[in-house]
Coordinates of C-alpha atoms in Angstrom, one line a residue:
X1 CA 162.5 188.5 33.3
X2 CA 166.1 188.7 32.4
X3 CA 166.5 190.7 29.4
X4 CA 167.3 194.6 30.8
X5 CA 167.8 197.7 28.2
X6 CA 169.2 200.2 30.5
X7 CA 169.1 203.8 29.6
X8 CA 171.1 206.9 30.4
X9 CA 172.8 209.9 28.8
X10 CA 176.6 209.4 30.1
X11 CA 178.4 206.1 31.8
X12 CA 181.6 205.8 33.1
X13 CA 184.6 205.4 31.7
X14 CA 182.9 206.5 28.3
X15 CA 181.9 209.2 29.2
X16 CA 181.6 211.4 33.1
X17 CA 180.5 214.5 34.0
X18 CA 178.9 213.2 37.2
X19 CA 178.2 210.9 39.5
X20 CA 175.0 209.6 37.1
X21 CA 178.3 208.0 35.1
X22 CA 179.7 206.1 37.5
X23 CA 176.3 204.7 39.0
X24 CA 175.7 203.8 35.0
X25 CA 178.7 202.5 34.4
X26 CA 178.3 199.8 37.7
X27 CA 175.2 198.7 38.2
X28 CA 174.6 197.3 35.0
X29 CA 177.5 195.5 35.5
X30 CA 176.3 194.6 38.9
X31 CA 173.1 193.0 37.6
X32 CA 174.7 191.6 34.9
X33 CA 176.9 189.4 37.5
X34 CA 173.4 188.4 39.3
X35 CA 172.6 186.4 35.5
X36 CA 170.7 189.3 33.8
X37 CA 171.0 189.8 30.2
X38 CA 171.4 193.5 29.8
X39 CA 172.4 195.9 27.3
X40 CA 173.6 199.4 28.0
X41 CA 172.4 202.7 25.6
X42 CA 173.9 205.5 25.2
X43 CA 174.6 208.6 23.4
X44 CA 177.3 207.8 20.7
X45 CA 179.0 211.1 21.9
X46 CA 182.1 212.6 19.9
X47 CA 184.2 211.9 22.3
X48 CA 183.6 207.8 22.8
X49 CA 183.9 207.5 19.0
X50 CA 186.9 209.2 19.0
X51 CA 188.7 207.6 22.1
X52 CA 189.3 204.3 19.7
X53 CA 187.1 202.1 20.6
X54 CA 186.3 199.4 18.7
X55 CA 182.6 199.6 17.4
X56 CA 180.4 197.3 14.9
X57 CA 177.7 198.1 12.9
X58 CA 174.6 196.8 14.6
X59 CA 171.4 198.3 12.9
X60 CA 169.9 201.3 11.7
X61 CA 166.9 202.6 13.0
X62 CA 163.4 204.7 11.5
X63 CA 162.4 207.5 13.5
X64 CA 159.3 208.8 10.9
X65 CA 162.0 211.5 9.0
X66 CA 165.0 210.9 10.5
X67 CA 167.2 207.9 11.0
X68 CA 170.1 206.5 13.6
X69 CA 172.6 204.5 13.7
X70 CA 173.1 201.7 16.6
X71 CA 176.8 201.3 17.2
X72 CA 178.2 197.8 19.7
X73 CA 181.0 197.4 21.7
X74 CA 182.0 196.0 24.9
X75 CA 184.4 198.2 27.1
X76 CA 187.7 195.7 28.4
X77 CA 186.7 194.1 31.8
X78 CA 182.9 194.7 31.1
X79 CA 180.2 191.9 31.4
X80 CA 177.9 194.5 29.3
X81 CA 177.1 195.0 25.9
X82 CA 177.2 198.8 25.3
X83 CA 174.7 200.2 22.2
X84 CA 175.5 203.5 21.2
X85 CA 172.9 205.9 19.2
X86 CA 175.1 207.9 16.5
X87 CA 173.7 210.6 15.0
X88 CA 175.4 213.8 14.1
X89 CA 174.0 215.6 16.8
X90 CA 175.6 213.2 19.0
X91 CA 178.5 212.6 17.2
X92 CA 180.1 215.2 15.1
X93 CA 180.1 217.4 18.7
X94 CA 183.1 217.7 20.6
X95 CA 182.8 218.8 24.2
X96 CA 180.6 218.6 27.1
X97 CA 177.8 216.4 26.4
X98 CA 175.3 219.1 27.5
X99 CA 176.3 222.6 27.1
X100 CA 179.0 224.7 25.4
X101 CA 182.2 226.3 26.6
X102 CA 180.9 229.1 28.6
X103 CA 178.1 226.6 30.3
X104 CA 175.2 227.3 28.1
X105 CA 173.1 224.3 27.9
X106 CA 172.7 223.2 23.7
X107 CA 170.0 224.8 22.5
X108 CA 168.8 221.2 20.6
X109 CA 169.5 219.1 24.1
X110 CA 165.3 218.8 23.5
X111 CA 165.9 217.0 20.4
X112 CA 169.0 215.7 20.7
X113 CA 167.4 213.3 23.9
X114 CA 164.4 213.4 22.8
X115 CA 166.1 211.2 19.5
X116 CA 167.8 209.0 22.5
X117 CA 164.4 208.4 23.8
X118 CA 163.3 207.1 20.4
X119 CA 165.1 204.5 20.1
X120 CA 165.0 203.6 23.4
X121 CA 161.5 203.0 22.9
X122 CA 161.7 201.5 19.6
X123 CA 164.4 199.0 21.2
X124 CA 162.1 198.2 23.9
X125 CA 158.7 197.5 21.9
X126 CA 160.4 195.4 19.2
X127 CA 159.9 198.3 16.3
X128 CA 163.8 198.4 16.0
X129 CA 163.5 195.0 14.9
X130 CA 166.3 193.9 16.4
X131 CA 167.1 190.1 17.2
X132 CA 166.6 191.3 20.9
X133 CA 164.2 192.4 23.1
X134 CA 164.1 193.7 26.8
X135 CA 161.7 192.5 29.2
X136 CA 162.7 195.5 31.2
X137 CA 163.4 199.1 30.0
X138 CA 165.4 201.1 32.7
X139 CA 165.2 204.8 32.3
X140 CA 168.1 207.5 34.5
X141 CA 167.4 211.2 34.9
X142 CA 165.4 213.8 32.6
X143 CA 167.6 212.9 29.4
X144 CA 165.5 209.4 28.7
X145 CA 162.6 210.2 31.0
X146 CA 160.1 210.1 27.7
X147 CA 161.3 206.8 26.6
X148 CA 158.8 205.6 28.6
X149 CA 155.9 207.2 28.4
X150 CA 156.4 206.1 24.6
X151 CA 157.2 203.1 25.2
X152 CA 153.6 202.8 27.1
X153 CA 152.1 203.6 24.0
X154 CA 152.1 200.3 22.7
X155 CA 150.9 197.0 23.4
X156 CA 154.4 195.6 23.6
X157 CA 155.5 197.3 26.4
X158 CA 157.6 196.0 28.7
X159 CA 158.2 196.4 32.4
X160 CA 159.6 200.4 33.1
X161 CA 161.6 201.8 36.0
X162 CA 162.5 204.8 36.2
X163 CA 165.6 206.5 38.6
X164 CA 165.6 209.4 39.8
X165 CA 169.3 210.7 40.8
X166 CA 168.5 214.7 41.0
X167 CA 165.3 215.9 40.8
X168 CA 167.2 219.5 40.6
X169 CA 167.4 218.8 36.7
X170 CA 164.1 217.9 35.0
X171 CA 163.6 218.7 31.3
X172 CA 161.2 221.2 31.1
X173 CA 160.6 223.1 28.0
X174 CA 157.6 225.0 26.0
X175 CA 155.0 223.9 24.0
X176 CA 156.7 225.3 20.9
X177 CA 159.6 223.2 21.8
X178 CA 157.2 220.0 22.5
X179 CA 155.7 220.3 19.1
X180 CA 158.9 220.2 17.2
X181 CA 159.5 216.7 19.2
X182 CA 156.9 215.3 16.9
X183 CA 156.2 212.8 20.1
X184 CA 152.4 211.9 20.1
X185 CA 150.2 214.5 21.3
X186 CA 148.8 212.5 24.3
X187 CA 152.4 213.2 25.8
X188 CA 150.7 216.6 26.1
X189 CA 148.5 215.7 29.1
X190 CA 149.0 216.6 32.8
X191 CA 148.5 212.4 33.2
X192 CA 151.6 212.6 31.3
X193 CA 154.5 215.1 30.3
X194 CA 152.9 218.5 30.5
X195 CA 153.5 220.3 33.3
X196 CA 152.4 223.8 34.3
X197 CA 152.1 224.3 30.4
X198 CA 155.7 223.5 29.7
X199 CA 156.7 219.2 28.7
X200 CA 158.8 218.3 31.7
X201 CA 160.8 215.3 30.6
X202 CA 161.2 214.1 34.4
X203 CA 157.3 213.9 35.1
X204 CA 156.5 212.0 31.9
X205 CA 158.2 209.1 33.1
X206 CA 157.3 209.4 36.4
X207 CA 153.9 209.2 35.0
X208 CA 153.6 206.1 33.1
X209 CA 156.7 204.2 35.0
X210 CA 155.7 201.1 36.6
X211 CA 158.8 201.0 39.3
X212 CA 160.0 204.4 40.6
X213 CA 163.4 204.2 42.5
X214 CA 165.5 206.5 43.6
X215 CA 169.0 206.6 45.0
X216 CA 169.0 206.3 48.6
X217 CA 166.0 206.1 51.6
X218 CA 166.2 209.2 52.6
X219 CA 165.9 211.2 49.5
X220 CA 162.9 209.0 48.6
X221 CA 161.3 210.3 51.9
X222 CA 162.2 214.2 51.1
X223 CA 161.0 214.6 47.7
X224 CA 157.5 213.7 48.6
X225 CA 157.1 217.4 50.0
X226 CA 158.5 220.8 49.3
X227 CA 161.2 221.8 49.2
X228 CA 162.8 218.3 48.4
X229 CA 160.1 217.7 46.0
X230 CA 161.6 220.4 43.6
X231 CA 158.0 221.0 42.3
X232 CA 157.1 217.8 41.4
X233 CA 156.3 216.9 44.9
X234 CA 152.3 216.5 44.7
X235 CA 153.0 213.5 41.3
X236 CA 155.1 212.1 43.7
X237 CA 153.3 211.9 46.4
X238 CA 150.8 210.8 44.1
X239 CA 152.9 207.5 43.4
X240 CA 154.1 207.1 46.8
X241 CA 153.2 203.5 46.6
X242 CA 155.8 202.7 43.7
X243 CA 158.6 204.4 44.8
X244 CA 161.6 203.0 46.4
X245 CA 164.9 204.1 47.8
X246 CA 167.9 201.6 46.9
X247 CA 171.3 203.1 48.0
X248 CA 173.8 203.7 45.2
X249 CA 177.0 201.6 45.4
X250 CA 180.0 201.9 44.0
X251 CA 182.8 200.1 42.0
X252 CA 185.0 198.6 44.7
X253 CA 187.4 197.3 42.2
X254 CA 187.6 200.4 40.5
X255 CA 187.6 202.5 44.2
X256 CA 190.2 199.5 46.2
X257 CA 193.2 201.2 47.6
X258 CA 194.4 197.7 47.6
X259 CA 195.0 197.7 43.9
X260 CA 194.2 201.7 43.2
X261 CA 196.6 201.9 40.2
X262 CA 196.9 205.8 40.6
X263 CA 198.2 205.8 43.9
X264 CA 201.8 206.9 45.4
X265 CA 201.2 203.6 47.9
X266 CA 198.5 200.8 48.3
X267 CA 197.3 200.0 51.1
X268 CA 193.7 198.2 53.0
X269 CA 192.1 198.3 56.2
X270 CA 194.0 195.1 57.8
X271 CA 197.3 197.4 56.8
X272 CA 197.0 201.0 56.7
X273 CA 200.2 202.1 56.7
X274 CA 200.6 203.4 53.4
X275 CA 197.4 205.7 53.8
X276 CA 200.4 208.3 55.0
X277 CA 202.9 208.0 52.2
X278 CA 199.8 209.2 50.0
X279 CA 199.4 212.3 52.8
X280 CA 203.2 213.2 52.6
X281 CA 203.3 212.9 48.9
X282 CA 200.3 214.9 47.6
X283 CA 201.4 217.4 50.3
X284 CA 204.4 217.9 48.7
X285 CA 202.5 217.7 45.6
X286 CA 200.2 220.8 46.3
X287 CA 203.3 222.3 47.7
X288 CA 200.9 222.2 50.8
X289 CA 202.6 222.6 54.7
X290 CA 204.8 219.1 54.8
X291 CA 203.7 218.0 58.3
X292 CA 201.9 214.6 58.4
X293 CA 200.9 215.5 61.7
X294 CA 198.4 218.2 60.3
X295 CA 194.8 217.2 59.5
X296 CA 194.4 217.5 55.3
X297 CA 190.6 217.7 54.5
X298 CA 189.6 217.3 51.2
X299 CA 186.8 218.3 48.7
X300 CA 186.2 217.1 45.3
X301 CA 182.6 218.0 43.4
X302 CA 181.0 220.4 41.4
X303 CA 181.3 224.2 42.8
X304 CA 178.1 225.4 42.9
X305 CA 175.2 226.2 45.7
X306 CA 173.6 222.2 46.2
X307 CA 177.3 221.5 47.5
X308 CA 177.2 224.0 49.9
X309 CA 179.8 226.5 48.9
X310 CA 178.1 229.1 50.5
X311 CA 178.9 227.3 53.9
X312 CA 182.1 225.8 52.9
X313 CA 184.1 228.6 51.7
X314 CA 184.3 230.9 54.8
X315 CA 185.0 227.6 56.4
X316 CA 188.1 226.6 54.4
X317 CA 189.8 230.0 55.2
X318 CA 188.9 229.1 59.0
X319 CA 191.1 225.9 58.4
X320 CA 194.2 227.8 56.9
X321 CA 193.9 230.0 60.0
X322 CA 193.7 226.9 62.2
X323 CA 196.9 225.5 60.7
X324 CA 195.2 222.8 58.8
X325 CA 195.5 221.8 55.5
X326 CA 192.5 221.8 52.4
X327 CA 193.0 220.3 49.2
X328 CA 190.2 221.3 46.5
X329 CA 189.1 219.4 43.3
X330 CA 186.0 220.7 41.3
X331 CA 184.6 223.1 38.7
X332 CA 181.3 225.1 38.3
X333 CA 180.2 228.5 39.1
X334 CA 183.1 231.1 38.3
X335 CA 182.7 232.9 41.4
X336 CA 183.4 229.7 43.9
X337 CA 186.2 229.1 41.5
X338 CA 187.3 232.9 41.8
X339 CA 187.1 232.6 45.3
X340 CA 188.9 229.3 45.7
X341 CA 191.8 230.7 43.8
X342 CA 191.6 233.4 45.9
X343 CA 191.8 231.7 48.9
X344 CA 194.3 229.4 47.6
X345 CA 196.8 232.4 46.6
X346 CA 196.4 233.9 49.9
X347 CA 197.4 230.6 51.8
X348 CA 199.6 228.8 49.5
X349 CA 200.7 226.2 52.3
X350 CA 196.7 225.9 53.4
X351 CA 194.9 225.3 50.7
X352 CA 195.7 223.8 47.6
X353 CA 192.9 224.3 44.3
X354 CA 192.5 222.0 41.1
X355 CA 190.0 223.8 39.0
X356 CA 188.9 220.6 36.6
X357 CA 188.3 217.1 37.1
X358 CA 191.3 214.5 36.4
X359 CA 190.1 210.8 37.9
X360 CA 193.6 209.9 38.9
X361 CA 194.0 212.9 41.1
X362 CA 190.4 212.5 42.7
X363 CA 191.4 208.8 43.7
X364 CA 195.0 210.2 45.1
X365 CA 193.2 213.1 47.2
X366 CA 190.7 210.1 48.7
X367 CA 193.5 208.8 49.7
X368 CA 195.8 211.3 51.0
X369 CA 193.4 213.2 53.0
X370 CA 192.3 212.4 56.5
X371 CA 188.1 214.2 56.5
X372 CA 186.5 214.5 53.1
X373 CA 183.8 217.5 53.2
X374 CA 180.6 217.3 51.8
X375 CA 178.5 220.0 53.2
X376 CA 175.2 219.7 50.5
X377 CA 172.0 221.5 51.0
X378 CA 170.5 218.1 49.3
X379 CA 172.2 215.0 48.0
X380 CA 170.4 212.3 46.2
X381 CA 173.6 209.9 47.2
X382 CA 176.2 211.5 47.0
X383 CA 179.1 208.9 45.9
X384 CA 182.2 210.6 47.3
X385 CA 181.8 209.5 51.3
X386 CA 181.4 206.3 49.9
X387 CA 184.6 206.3 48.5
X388 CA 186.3 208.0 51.5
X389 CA 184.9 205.2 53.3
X390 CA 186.2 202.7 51.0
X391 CA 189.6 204.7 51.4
X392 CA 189.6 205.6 55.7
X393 CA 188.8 209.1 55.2
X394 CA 186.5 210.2 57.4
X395 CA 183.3 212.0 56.1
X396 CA 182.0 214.8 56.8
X397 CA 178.8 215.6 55.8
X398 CA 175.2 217.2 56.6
X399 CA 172.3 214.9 57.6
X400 CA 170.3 215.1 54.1
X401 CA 169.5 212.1 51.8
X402 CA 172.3 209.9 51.3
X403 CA 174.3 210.8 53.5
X404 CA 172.1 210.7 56.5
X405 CA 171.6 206.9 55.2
X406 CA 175.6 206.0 54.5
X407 CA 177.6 207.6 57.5
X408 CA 177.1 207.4 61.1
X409 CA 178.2 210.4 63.5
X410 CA 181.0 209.9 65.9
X411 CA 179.5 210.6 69.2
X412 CA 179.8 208.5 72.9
X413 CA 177.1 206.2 72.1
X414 CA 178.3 205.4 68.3
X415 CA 182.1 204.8 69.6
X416 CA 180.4 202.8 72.6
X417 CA 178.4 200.9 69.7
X418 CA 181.6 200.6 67.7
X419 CA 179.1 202.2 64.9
X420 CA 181.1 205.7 63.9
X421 CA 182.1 206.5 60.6
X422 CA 182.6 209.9 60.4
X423 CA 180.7 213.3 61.0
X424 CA 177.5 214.4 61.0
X425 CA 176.2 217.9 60.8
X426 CA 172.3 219.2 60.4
X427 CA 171.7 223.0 60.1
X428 CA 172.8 224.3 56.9
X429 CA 175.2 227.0 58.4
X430 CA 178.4 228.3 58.3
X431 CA 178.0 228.0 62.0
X432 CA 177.0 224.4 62.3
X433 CA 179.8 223.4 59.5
X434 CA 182.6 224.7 61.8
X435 CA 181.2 223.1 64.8
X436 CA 181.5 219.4 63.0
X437 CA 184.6 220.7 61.6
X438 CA 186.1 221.4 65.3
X439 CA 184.9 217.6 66.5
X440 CA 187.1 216.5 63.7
X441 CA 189.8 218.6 65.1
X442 CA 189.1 217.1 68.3
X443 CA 189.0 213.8 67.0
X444 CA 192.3 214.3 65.5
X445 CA 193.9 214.8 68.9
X446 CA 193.1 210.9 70.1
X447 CA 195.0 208.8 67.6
X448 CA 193.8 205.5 69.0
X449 CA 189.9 206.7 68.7
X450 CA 190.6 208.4 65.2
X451 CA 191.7 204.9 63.7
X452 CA 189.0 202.8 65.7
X453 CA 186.5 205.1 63.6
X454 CA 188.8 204.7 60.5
X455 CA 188.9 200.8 60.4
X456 CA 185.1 200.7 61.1
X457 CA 185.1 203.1 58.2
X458 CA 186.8 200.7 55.8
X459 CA 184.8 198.1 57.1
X460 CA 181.2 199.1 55.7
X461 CA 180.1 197.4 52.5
X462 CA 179.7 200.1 49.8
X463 CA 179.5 197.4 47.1
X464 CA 177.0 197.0 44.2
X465 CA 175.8 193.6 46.1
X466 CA 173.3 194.7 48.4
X467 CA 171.7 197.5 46.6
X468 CA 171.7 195.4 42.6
X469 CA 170.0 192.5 44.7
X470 CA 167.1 195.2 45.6
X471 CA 166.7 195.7 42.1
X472 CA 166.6 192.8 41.0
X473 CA 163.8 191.7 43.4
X474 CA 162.3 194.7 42.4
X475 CA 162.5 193.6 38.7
X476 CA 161.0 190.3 39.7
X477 CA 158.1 191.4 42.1
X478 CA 156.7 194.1 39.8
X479 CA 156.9 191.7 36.9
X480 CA 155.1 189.1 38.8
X481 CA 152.1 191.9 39.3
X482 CA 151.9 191.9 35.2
X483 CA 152.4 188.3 34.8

């Protein structure tokens, strides 16, 4: 079983609004270095066409009334083949892939995935008549969630997994809205898509999927009950059996602060020297206090409630008053925004805000800073402390899914071990935030003990290796079962 169509709505460095892009955009990759054969779909969004590059016709594709082109190209330093589904709903939209300019989702995402998930399954059961044909399709998130409970329509099916990376966002919309899918009416079935009578495009895959993963251990454990479960905790409980928790990984040629293109100074774990120059420069950047000597903590994520701004924000003007420094990257909600700027005009050498994303200044804040927060009330993964571990900056973090699994707590008995990574928090409360915040500051004040934590830090493997070896035994074991 080496042939792998895998699925998603957005993969780095095509397109990003998420961390969904980057684990797109690398584990394909990843399996394709382990000897898979395995072709990428996406959206042929406005803004890959019109980034220049280079695309051949490869086919167009029926779906009943309406029709698709399906685009190829291969992204410079890729091992994957990259189709892209252009249609003008896709294509002739500039923007965000899902909502407008004031963050309203589109009003045709239904359709517009819906089309995605089409071919998808037309790709994967040989009606696109292509020259190729998956043994396994590979389904991410709500967006292609109904590829495979089409796909499982027909005889020619081929092996489906499904990954869950948020069960926050599922798909769910109104019968009205399922009808003018045209998808066959035994979607309609609470063995499939329907749901509470709305179609939820999450539970129709985790219905008919034959492999179930999700992005870390310890979110596979909490969404098998409330609250973690996000409603859909009794289906999957239901296919406890068939899920798995693979921890993400990340690109550690892209994330090497070895070779990291975008910084001030390179540097690696057996010379660490130049993690400072990145300090003193972006301090000087942000206009932030210019003492190397203060502690710079650092955020970078979406500004909204699952990252626990609630928690975070009285917290950040706690560090200005404590001396220290904060540098912010993110967008979202308008009032964390509003408050950030806030903050950030009251305590101009404190806190420094980005309101945006730019990719070269999150790499240059992983490096400059000395703890990176990430306070969630839940998080699948999360992908940031992996690269703050990649880059010796000490995470901070609350005990919930992936990050319980990916960062150890500095305490005696970790330091003893040799085992500490960074900090580890549980209640989520402003309270309990400040309290890990303070053992930083603590930890701050013993130099030697602060870089023994750092270098074992740098030293965990946050590679694609382990975690695209799970899958592909995965692959293999499940297909074994159908052989």
């Amino acid at each position: 079983m080496s042939k792998l169509l895998f699925v998603a709505s957005e993969a780095f460095p095509l397109i990003k609004t998420g961390g969904l892009a980057d684990v797109a955009g690398s584990l394909p990759d990843a399996l394709a270095q382990l000897g898979m054969d395995v072709r990428l779909l996406l959206p042929a969004y406005h803004a890959i066409l019109s980034a220049g590059l280079p695309t051949t016709h490869l086919a167009n594709i029926s779906l009943g009334s309406d029709w698709v082109e399906l685009l190829e190209t291969k992204p410079e330093g890729s091992s994957v083949t990259v189709w892209l589904v252009r249609h003008p709903d896709f294509s002739d939209r500039p923007g965000n892939p899902y909502h407008d300019e004031h963050h309203n989702a589109w009003l045709d995402n239904p359709a517009r995935f819906a089309r995605l998930c089409k071919v998808a399954a037309a790709i994967a059961t040989g009606e696109a008549w292509l020259d190729w044909q998956p043994d396994i399709l590979h389904c991410n998130d709500w967006h292609t969630g109904p590829a495979i409970a089409l796909a499982k329509q027909h005889d020619h099916c081929p092996l489906t997994v499904f990954t869950i990376h948020n069960l926050r966002h599922q798909g769910s919309f109104d019968r009205d809205t399922f009808d003018q899918l045209h998808f066959p009416p035994a979607l309609w079935s609470m063995n499939s898509g329907e749901f509470y009578g709305n179609f939820n495009f999450m539970k129709a895959a985790l219905s008919h999927a034959d492999i179930i993963t999700t992005v870390s251990p310890g979110y596979a454990s909490e969404i098998l009950n409330a609250p973690g479960g996000m409603g859909l905790e009794d289906v999957l409980s239901h296919r406890r059996t068939d899920i798995h928790g693979i921890t993400n990984g990340i690109d550690t040629a892209l994330w090497n602060p070895a070779t990291d293109e975008a910084l001030p100074a390179r540097y690696s774990a057996a010379d660490p020297s130049g993690k400072i120059i990145n300090k003193q420069q972006h301090l000087r950047d942000t206009g932030l206090s210019d003492n190397p000597d203060t502690p710079l903590f650092g955020f970078i994520g979406r500004l909204d409630e699952q990252k626990g701004l609630d928690i975070l924000l009285p917290n950040i003007e706690r560090l200005a008053h404590s001396g220290a420094c904060v540098t912010v990257l993110g967008s979202g909600e308008k009032r964390y925004e509003q408050a950030l700027g806030e903050l950030a005009a009251r305590f101009p050498a404190q806190i420094a805000v980005t309101i945006g994303y730019d990719e070269g200044l999150a790499h240059r804040i992983e490096a400059a800073a000395d703890v990176f927060l990430m306070p969630s009330l839940f998080e699948p993964c999360g992908l940031n402390q992996l690269y703050s571990l990649r880059y010796g900056t000490l995470p901070l973090v609350r005990r919930v899914g992936g990050l319980a699994d990916t960062v150890t707590d500095t305490n005696p008995t970790t330091l003893r071990e040799g085992s500490a990574t960074g900090l580890v928090f549980n209640d989520a409360s402003t309270h309990a935030l400040w309290e890990a915040i303070e053992r930083a500051l603590a930890l701050w004040q013993k130099p030697d003990t602060w870089r023994r934590v750092r270098q074992n830090a740098m030293a965990q493997d946050v590679s694609w290796r382990q975690s695209a070896a799970r899958y592909l035994s995965l692959y293999r074991q499940y297909g074994e079962k159908r052989a």
